[in-house]
Amino acid sequence: MGIKAIVLILLTVIYLYETALNVIKMRSVNNPIPENVADVYDPETYRKWKQYHGEKTRLALITSTVSWIISMLLMVFNGYAAFAGLFPKTLFMQMLAVMIPSALTDLLLIPFSWYDTMHIEEKYGFNRSSGKTFWADQLKAFLISLILMAAVGGLLIWIHQALGDWMIVVFAGVLMLIVLLIVFLFPIFSKIFNKFTPLEDGELKERLTGLLEKHGYHVRGIQVMDASRRTTKSNAYFTGFGKMKTIVLYDTLLNQMTPDEICAVFAHELGHGLHRDTLRNQCLTFLQMLIIGVLAWLTLRSAAIYPPFGFDGVNYGFAVILIMSVEFALIAPLFGLLVNWFSRKAEYRADEQAVKEGYGEALIEGLKKLSKENLADLSPNPLLVKLTYSHPTLSQRITAIKKLSKEQKTTD
Ligand SMILES: [Zn+2]
């Protein structure tokens, strides 16, 4: 079998896997709701949830079908090489030329994203974006991804030309540096999309800083993000490294929760901090980069891959497309299995921190509110949880929190 046929089959396998996940998701809408989360939705909200998930999944199915058809057409008819033919024969220009169809595909998919934000999210009351914010977001995201693609492609050419087979080690190292840089620059990047203000002085701030001080945990500040500009969904997270570490609370979280519940969510985030969960995530990212480095090395030394797709020789842009949308896309679900398993364990441990601080009950109430506001799936298919969930289900978390609270009471 030719290389072209293999690539087309693999693209289809990846598409079918995504489709299977979406179909399972659609079916789990009718799973019975566990007893300990039966009070999260009232019948009206539950009906709304079913519709919301149905519409979201249907759109995901359509979007992935459209992008699969476009990639198949581009591969079958040597579309990438056709674009490359229009550009000067330098390595860099040839790489950029191949990126153009991918960028155009992104543009074609904007209507789906528009339908998602302005129609579905709007209909269920999540969306706060104006048309202007939506287009500004699309433009910013498009420019950032274009610059990143050109930078990574350019780097690949430079390193491969200078080092040959030795590139693999250096490439993974450099990619890791880029990841660290993105983590480091994330607070700056997020400022392109949102406004951050320090949490105002008062009882809440005192309680939160008290929690941090108790564990000798230093952060640069507690910031409130104007998430309500785009969404009614709420969240909290850590960002930055070492002394630059900042805790970000969505303003929606502050508006929807009682002080006890906010402290509980905060103690959960502190749990992540104390267990160095971010560091572990960065290690896993590094492993991922190493895998991509190996794939890049293999893809660039196999010159026979390129001619069947219309190229004279190695094209670095096409190599990036093969690595990301075929080779890594095949490994990603397995990798996700591992990453999500670690992540779900970390979530239980972070919940434990909140219980230790005496916020077990408040955390349960807070999580119920979060799930309700975010229209979370209360009874997802267990296989779906194992494959794709970074967090345990609400029901699983409540069971664990209750068990821990009971153990704590008996030892007190
Ligand atoms: Zn967490």
Coordinates of C-alpha atoms and ligand atoms in Angstrom, one line a residue:
M1 CA 0.0 0.0 0.0
G2 CA 1.2 3.5 -0.9
I3 CA 2.1 6.1 1.7
K4 CA -0.7 8.3 0.5
A5 CA -3.3 5.6 1.1
I6 CA -1.8 5.0 4.6
V7 CA -2.0 8.7 5.5
L8 CA -5.6 8.9 4.2
I9 CA -6.6 5.8 6.2
L10 CA -5.0 7.3 9.4
L11 CA -6.8 10.6 8.9
T12 CA -10.0 8.7 8.7
V13 CA -9.3 6.6 11.8
I14 CA -8.6 9.8 13.8
Y15 CA -11.9 11.3 12.5
L16 CA -13.8 8.1 13.3
Y17 CA -12.4 8.1 16.8
E18 CA -13.5 11.7 17.4
T19 CA -16.9 10.8 15.9
A20 CA -17.3 7.8 18.2
L21 CA -16.5 10.0 21.2
N22 CA -19.2 12.5 20.2
V23 CA -21.7 9.8 19.6
I24 CA -21.1 8.3 23.1
K25 CA -21.4 11.8 24.5
M26 CA -24.8 12.3 22.7
R27 CA -26.1 9.0 24.0
S28 CA -25.0 9.6 27.7
V29 CA -27.6 12.5 27.8
N30 CA -30.1 9.8 28.8
N31 CA -28.0 8.2 31.6
P32 CA -29.7 8.2 35.0
I33 CA -28.4 11.0 37.4
P34 CA -26.6 9.8 40.5
E35 CA -28.5 10.4 43.7
N36 CA -25.9 12.7 45.4
V37 CA -26.2 15.2 42.6
A38 CA -29.9 14.9 42.0
D39 CA -30.6 18.3 43.4
V40 CA -28.2 20.2 41.2
Y41 CA -30.6 20.8 38.4
D42 CA -34.3 21.6 38.7
P43 CA -36.4 19.9 36.0
E44 CA -36.3 23.1 33.8
T45 CA -32.5 23.4 34.0
Y46 CA -32.1 19.7 33.4
R47 CA -34.2 20.0 30.2
K48 CA -32.0 22.9 29.2
W49 CA -28.9 20.9 29.9
K50 CA -30.0 18.1 27.7
Q51 CA -30.7 20.4 24.8
Y52 CA -27.5 22.4 25.3
H53 CA -25.3 19.2 25.2
G54 CA -27.3 17.9 22.2
E55 CA -26.7 21.1 20.3
K56 CA -23.0 21.4 21.3
T57 CA -22.2 17.8 20.3
R58 CA -24.1 18.0 17.0
L59 CA -22.1 21.1 16.1
A60 CA -18.8 19.3 17.1
L61 CA -19.8 16.4 14.8
I62 CA -20.5 18.8 11.9
T63 CA -17.3 20.8 12.5
S64 CA -15.0 17.7 12.7
T65 CA -16.7 16.3 9.5
V66 CA -16.1 19.5 7.6
S67 CA -12.4 19.7 8.6
W68 CA -11.9 16.0 7.8
I69 CA -13.4 16.5 4.3
I70 CA -11.2 19.5 3.7
S71 CA -8.0 17.7 4.8
M72 CA -8.9 14.6 2.8
L73 CA -9.4 16.8 -0.4
L74 CA -6.2 18.6 0.2
M75 CA -4.3 15.4 0.6
V76 CA -6.0 13.5 -2.3
F77 CA -5.6 16.3 -4.8
N78 CA -2.1 17.4 -3.7
G79 CA -3.5 20.8 -2.6
Y80 CA -0.6 21.6 -0.3
A81 CA 2.0 21.2 -3.1
A82 CA -0.3 23.3 -5.4
F83 CA 0.0 26.2 -3.0
A84 CA 3.8 25.6 -2.6
G85 CA 4.1 25.9 -6.4
L86 CA 2.9 29.5 -6.2
F87 CA 5.8 30.6 -4.0
P88 CA 9.6 31.1 -4.3
K89 CA 11.6 27.9 -3.9
T90 CA 13.3 28.8 -0.7
L91 CA 12.8 26.4 2.3
F92 CA 11.1 29.1 4.4
M93 CA 8.7 30.3 1.7
Q94 CA 7.8 26.7 0.8
M95 CA 7.1 26.0 4.4
L96 CA 4.9 29.1 4.8
A97 CA 3.1 28.3 1.5
V98 CA 1.9 24.9 2.8
M99 CA 0.6 26.6 6.0
I100 CA -1.8 28.7 3.9
P101 CA -4.4 26.0 3.3
S102 CA -4.4 25.3 7.0
A103 CA -5.0 28.9 7.8
L104 CA -7.8 29.1 5.2
T105 CA -9.4 26.0 6.8
D106 CA -9.4 27.9 10.1
L107 CA -11.1 30.8 8.3
L108 CA -13.7 28.4 6.9
L109 CA -14.4 27.1 10.3
I110 CA -15.1 30.6 11.8
P111 CA -18.9 30.4 10.9
F112 CA -19.1 27.3 13.2
S113 CA -17.4 29.1 16.0
W114 CA -19.7 32.0 15.4
Y115 CA -22.8 29.7 15.6
D116 CA -21.3 28.2 18.8
T117 CA -20.7 31.5 20.6
M118 CA -23.5 33.7 19.2
H119 CA -26.2 31.1 18.8
I120 CA -25.8 28.2 21.2
E121 CA -23.9 29.9 24.1
E122 CA -26.2 32.9 23.7
K123 CA -29.4 30.8 23.6
Y124 CA -28.5 29.2 27.0
G125 CA -27.5 32.5 28.5
F126 CA -23.7 31.9 28.7
N127 CA -22.6 34.3 26.0
R128 CA -21.7 37.9 26.9
S129 CA -19.5 38.6 23.9
S130 CA -20.6 41.2 21.5
G131 CA -20.1 40.7 17.8
K132 CA -17.1 43.1 18.1
T133 CA -15.4 41.0 20.9
F134 CA -16.0 37.9 18.9
W135 CA -14.3 39.2 15.7
A136 CA -11.5 40.8 17.7
D137 CA -10.9 37.4 19.5
Q138 CA -10.9 35.5 16.2
L139 CA -8.4 38.0 14.7
K140 CA -6.1 37.9 17.7
A141 CA -6.2 34.1 17.9
F142 CA -5.6 33.8 14.1
L143 CA -2.5 36.2 14.2
I144 CA -1.0 34.4 17.3
S145 CA -1.4 31.0 15.7
L146 CA 0.1 32.2 12.4
I147 CA 3.1 33.7 14.1
L148 CA 3.6 30.6 16.3
M149 CA 3.3 28.3 13.2
A150 CA 5.8 30.4 11.2
A151 CA 8.2 30.5 14.2
V152 CA 8.0 26.7 14.9
G153 CA 8.4 25.9 11.2
G154 CA 11.3 28.3 10.8
L155 CA 13.0 26.8 13.8
L156 CA 12.5 23.3 12.5
I157 CA 14.2 24.3 9.2
W158 CA 17.1 26.0 10.9
I159 CA 17.8 23.2 13.4
H160 CA 17.4 20.4 10.9
Q161 CA 19.6 22.2 8.4
A162 CA 22.3 22.9 11.0
L163 CA 22.3 19.6 12.9
G164 CA 20.8 16.9 10.7
D165 CA 19.9 13.8 12.7
W166 CA 21.0 15.4 15.9
M167 CA 18.2 17.9 15.7
I168 CA 15.8 15.6 17.7
V169 CA 17.4 16.4 21.1
V170 CA 17.8 20.1 20.5
F171 CA 14.4 20.4 18.9
A172 CA 12.6 18.9 21.9
G173 CA 14.7 21.1 24.2
V174 CA 13.9 24.3 22.3
L175 CA 10.2 23.4 22.1
M176 CA 10.2 22.9 25.9
L177 CA 11.8 26.3 26.2
I178 CA 9.0 27.7 24.1
V179 CA 6.4 26.0 26.3
L180 CA 8.1 27.5 29.4
L181 CA 8.1 30.8 27.7
I182 CA 4.4 30.5 26.9
V183 CA 3.7 29.6 30.6
F184 CA 5.8 32.5 31.6
L185 CA 4.2 34.9 29.1
F186 CA 0.6 33.5 29.7
P187 CA -0.2 36.3 32.2
I188 CA 0.8 38.8 29.5
F189 CA -1.1 36.9 26.8
S190 CA -4.2 36.8 28.9
K191 CA -4.1 40.6 29.2
I192 CA -4.7 40.7 25.4
F193 CA -8.1 39.0 26.0
N194 CA -9.1 40.1 29.6
K195 CA -8.7 42.8 32.3
F196 CA -7.2 41.9 35.6
T197 CA -7.6 43.8 38.8
P198 CA -6.2 43.0 42.3
L199 CA -8.9 41.6 44.7
E200 CA -10.1 44.5 46.7
D201 CA -9.2 44.7 50.4
G202 CA -11.7 43.3 52.9
E203 CA -12.7 40.3 54.9
L204 CA -12.6 37.9 51.9
K205 CA -9.0 39.0 51.0
E206 CA -7.9 38.6 54.6
R207 CA -9.3 35.1 54.8
L208 CA -7.7 34.1 51.5
T209 CA -4.3 35.5 52.5
G210 CA -4.7 33.9 55.9
L211 CA -5.0 30.5 54.2
L212 CA -1.8 31.2 52.1
E213 CA 0.2 32.4 55.1
K214 CA -0.8 29.4 57.2
H215 CA 1.1 27.2 54.7
G216 CA 3.9 29.7 54.1
Y217 CA 2.8 29.8 50.5
H218 CA 3.9 32.9 48.6
V219 CA 2.1 34.4 45.7
R220 CA 2.5 37.7 44.0
G221 CA -1.2 38.5 44.2
I222 CA -4.8 37.5 44.0
Q223 CA -6.3 38.9 40.7
V224 CA -9.9 39.1 39.6
M225 CA -10.5 38.5 35.9
D226 CA -13.4 40.2 34.1
A227 CA -14.6 36.8 32.7
S228 CA -18.2 38.2 32.8
R229 CA -17.2 40.1 29.6
R230 CA -17.5 36.9 27.7
T231 CA -19.3 34.3 29.7
T232 CA -21.3 33.5 32.8
K233 CA -19.2 30.4 33.4
S234 CA -16.9 30.6 36.4
N235 CA -13.5 29.3 37.4
A236 CA -10.2 29.9 39.3
Y237 CA -6.6 29.1 38.4
F238 CA -2.9 29.5 39.2
T239 CA -0.6 31.2 36.7
G240 CA 3.1 32.1 36.5
F241 CA 6.2 30.6 38.2
G242 CA 7.9 30.8 41.6
K243 CA 7.7 34.4 43.0
M244 CA 5.6 35.5 40.0
K245 CA 2.8 33.1 40.9
T246 CA -0.6 34.6 40.8
I247 CA -4.0 33.3 41.7
V248 CA -6.8 34.3 39.3
L249 CA -10.4 34.3 40.3
Y250 CA -13.2 34.9 37.7
D251 CA -15.4 37.8 38.7
T252 CA -18.3 35.4 38.0
L253 CA -17.1 33.2 40.8
L254 CA -17.1 36.1 43.2
N255 CA -20.6 37.0 42.2
Q256 CA -22.1 33.6 42.3
M257 CA -20.6 32.1 45.5
T258 CA -20.8 32.7 49.3
P259 CA -17.5 33.7 51.0
D260 CA -17.2 30.2 52.5
E261 CA -17.6 28.6 49.0
I262 CA -15.0 31.0 47.5
C263 CA -12.6 30.0 50.3
A264 CA -13.3 26.3 49.6
V265 CA -12.5 26.8 45.9
F266 CA -9.4 28.8 46.8
A267 CA -8.3 26.1 49.2
H268 CA -8.7 23.6 46.4
E269 CA -6.4 25.8 44.2
L270 CA -3.9 26.1 47.1
G271 CA -3.9 22.2 47.2
H272 CA -2.8 22.2 43.6
G273 CA -0.1 24.7 44.5
L274 CA 1.2 22.7 47.5
H275 CA 1.4 19.5 45.6
R276 CA 3.2 21.2 42.7
D277 CA 0.6 20.0 40.2
T278 CA 1.7 22.7 37.7
L279 CA 5.2 21.4 37.8
R280 CA 4.0 17.9 37.0
N281 CA 1.9 19.2 34.2
Q282 CA 5.0 20.9 32.8
C283 CA 7.0 17.6 33.0
L284 CA 4.2 15.9 31.0
T285 CA 4.3 18.7 28.5
F286 CA 8.0 18.1 28.2
L287 CA 7.4 14.4 27.5
Q288 CA 4.9 15.3 24.9
M289 CA 7.5 17.7 23.2
L290 CA 10.1 14.9 23.3
I291 CA 7.6 12.6 21.4
I292 CA 7.0 15.4 18.9
G293 CA 10.8 15.8 18.5
V294 CA 11.2 12.1 17.7
L295 CA 8.3 12.2 15.2
A296 CA 9.8 15.3 13.6
W297 CA 13.1 13.5 13.2
L298 CA 11.5 10.4 11.7
T299 CA 9.3 12.5 9.4
L300 CA 12.2 14.6 8.1
R301 CA 14.6 11.7 7.4
S302 CA 11.9 9.8 5.4
A303 CA 12.2 11.6 2.1
A304 CA 9.9 9.0 0.4
I305 CA 6.8 10.5 2.2
Y306 CA 6.7 13.7 0.1
P307 CA 6.6 12.9 -3.6
P308 CA 3.2 11.1 -3.5
F309 CA 1.7 14.4 -2.3
G310 CA 3.2 16.3 -5.2
F311 CA 6.4 17.6 -3.6
D312 CA 9.9 17.3 -5.2
G313 CA 11.5 16.7 -1.8
V314 CA 11.2 17.3 1.9
N315 CA 8.7 20.2 2.6
Y316 CA 9.0 21.4 6.2
G317 CA 5.5 22.8 6.4
F318 CA 4.0 19.5 5.1
A319 CA 6.1 17.7 7.7
V320 CA 4.6 19.9 10.4
I321 CA 1.1 19.1 9.1
L322 CA 1.8 15.3 9.1
I323 CA 3.3 15.4 12.5
M324 CA 0.5 17.4 14.2
S325 CA -2.6 16.2 12.4
V326 CA -1.7 12.6 11.7
E327 CA 1.2 11.2 13.7
F328 CA 0.7 13.0 17.0
A329 CA -3.1 13.0 16.6
L330 CA -2.8 9.2 16.7
I331 CA -0.7 9.2 19.9
A332 CA -2.7 12.0 21.6
P333 CA -5.6 9.9 22.9
L334 CA -3.2 7.5 24.5
F335 CA -1.2 10.3 26.0
G336 CA -4.5 12.0 27.1
L337 CA -5.4 8.8 28.9
L338 CA -2.2 9.1 31.0
V339 CA -2.4 12.9 31.5
N340 CA -6.1 12.8 32.5
W341 CA -5.5 9.9 34.9
F342 CA -2.8 12.0 36.7
S343 CA -5.0 15.1 36.5
R344 CA -8.1 13.4 38.1
K345 CA -5.9 12.1 40.9
A346 CA -4.6 15.6 41.5
E347 CA -8.2 16.9 41.6
Y348 CA -9.0 14.5 44.4
R349 CA -5.9 15.6 46.3
A350 CA -6.7 19.3 45.9
D351 CA -10.3 18.6 47.1
E352 CA -8.7 16.9 50.2
Q353 CA -6.9 20.2 50.9
A354 CA -10.2 22.0 51.1
V355 CA -11.6 19.3 53.4
K356 CA -8.5 19.7 55.7
E357 CA -9.1 23.4 56.0
G358 CA -12.7 22.6 57.1
Y359 CA -14.4 23.6 53.9
G360 CA -15.7 20.1 52.9
E361 CA -19.4 21.1 53.0
A362 CA -18.7 24.5 51.4
L363 CA -16.7 22.8 48.6
I364 CA -19.6 20.5 47.8
E365 CA -22.0 23.4 47.7
G366 CA -19.6 25.5 45.6
L367 CA -18.9 22.6 43.2
K368 CA -22.7 22.1 42.8
K369 CA -23.1 25.8 41.9
L370 CA -20.2 25.6 39.4
S371 CA -21.7 22.5 37.8
K372 CA -25.1 24.1 37.6
E373 CA -23.8 27.4 36.2
N374 CA -21.5 25.6 33.7
L375 CA -24.3 23.1 32.7
A376 CA -22.0 20.2 33.5
D377 CA -22.7 16.6 32.5
L378 CA -23.8 14.9 35.8
S379 CA -23.8 11.4 34.4
P380 CA -21.2 11.0 31.6
N381 CA -20.4 7.6 30.2
P382 CA -17.6 6.1 32.4
L383 CA -15.5 5.3 29.3
L384 CA -15.7 9.0 28.2
V385 CA -14.5 10.0 31.8
K386 CA -11.5 7.7 31.5
L387 CA -10.5 8.8 28.0
T388 CA -11.2 12.5 28.1
Y389 CA -12.0 13.9 31.6
S390 CA -9.4 15.9 33.4
H391 CA -11.7 16.2 36.4
P392 CA -13.6 13.4 38.2
T393 CA -17.4 13.8 37.8
L394 CA -19.2 15.9 40.4
S395 CA -20.8 12.8 41.9
Q396 CA -17.4 11.1 42.3
R397 CA -15.9 14.2 43.9
I398 CA -18.8 14.6 46.3
T399 CA -18.6 10.9 47.3
A400 CA -14.8 11.3 48.0
I401 CA -15.3 14.6 49.9
K402 CA -18.0 13.1 52.1
K403 CA -15.8 10.1 52.9
L404 CA -12.8 12.3 53.8
S405 CA -15.0 14.6 56.0
K406 CA -16.3 11.6 57.9
E407 CA -12.8 10.2 58.4
Q408 CA -11.6 13.6 59.6
K409 CA -14.5 13.9 62.1
T410 CA -13.7 10.5 63.6
T411 CA -10.0 11.4 64.1
D412 CA -10.7 14.8 65.6
Ligands
ZN1 ZN -8.5 21.6 40.4

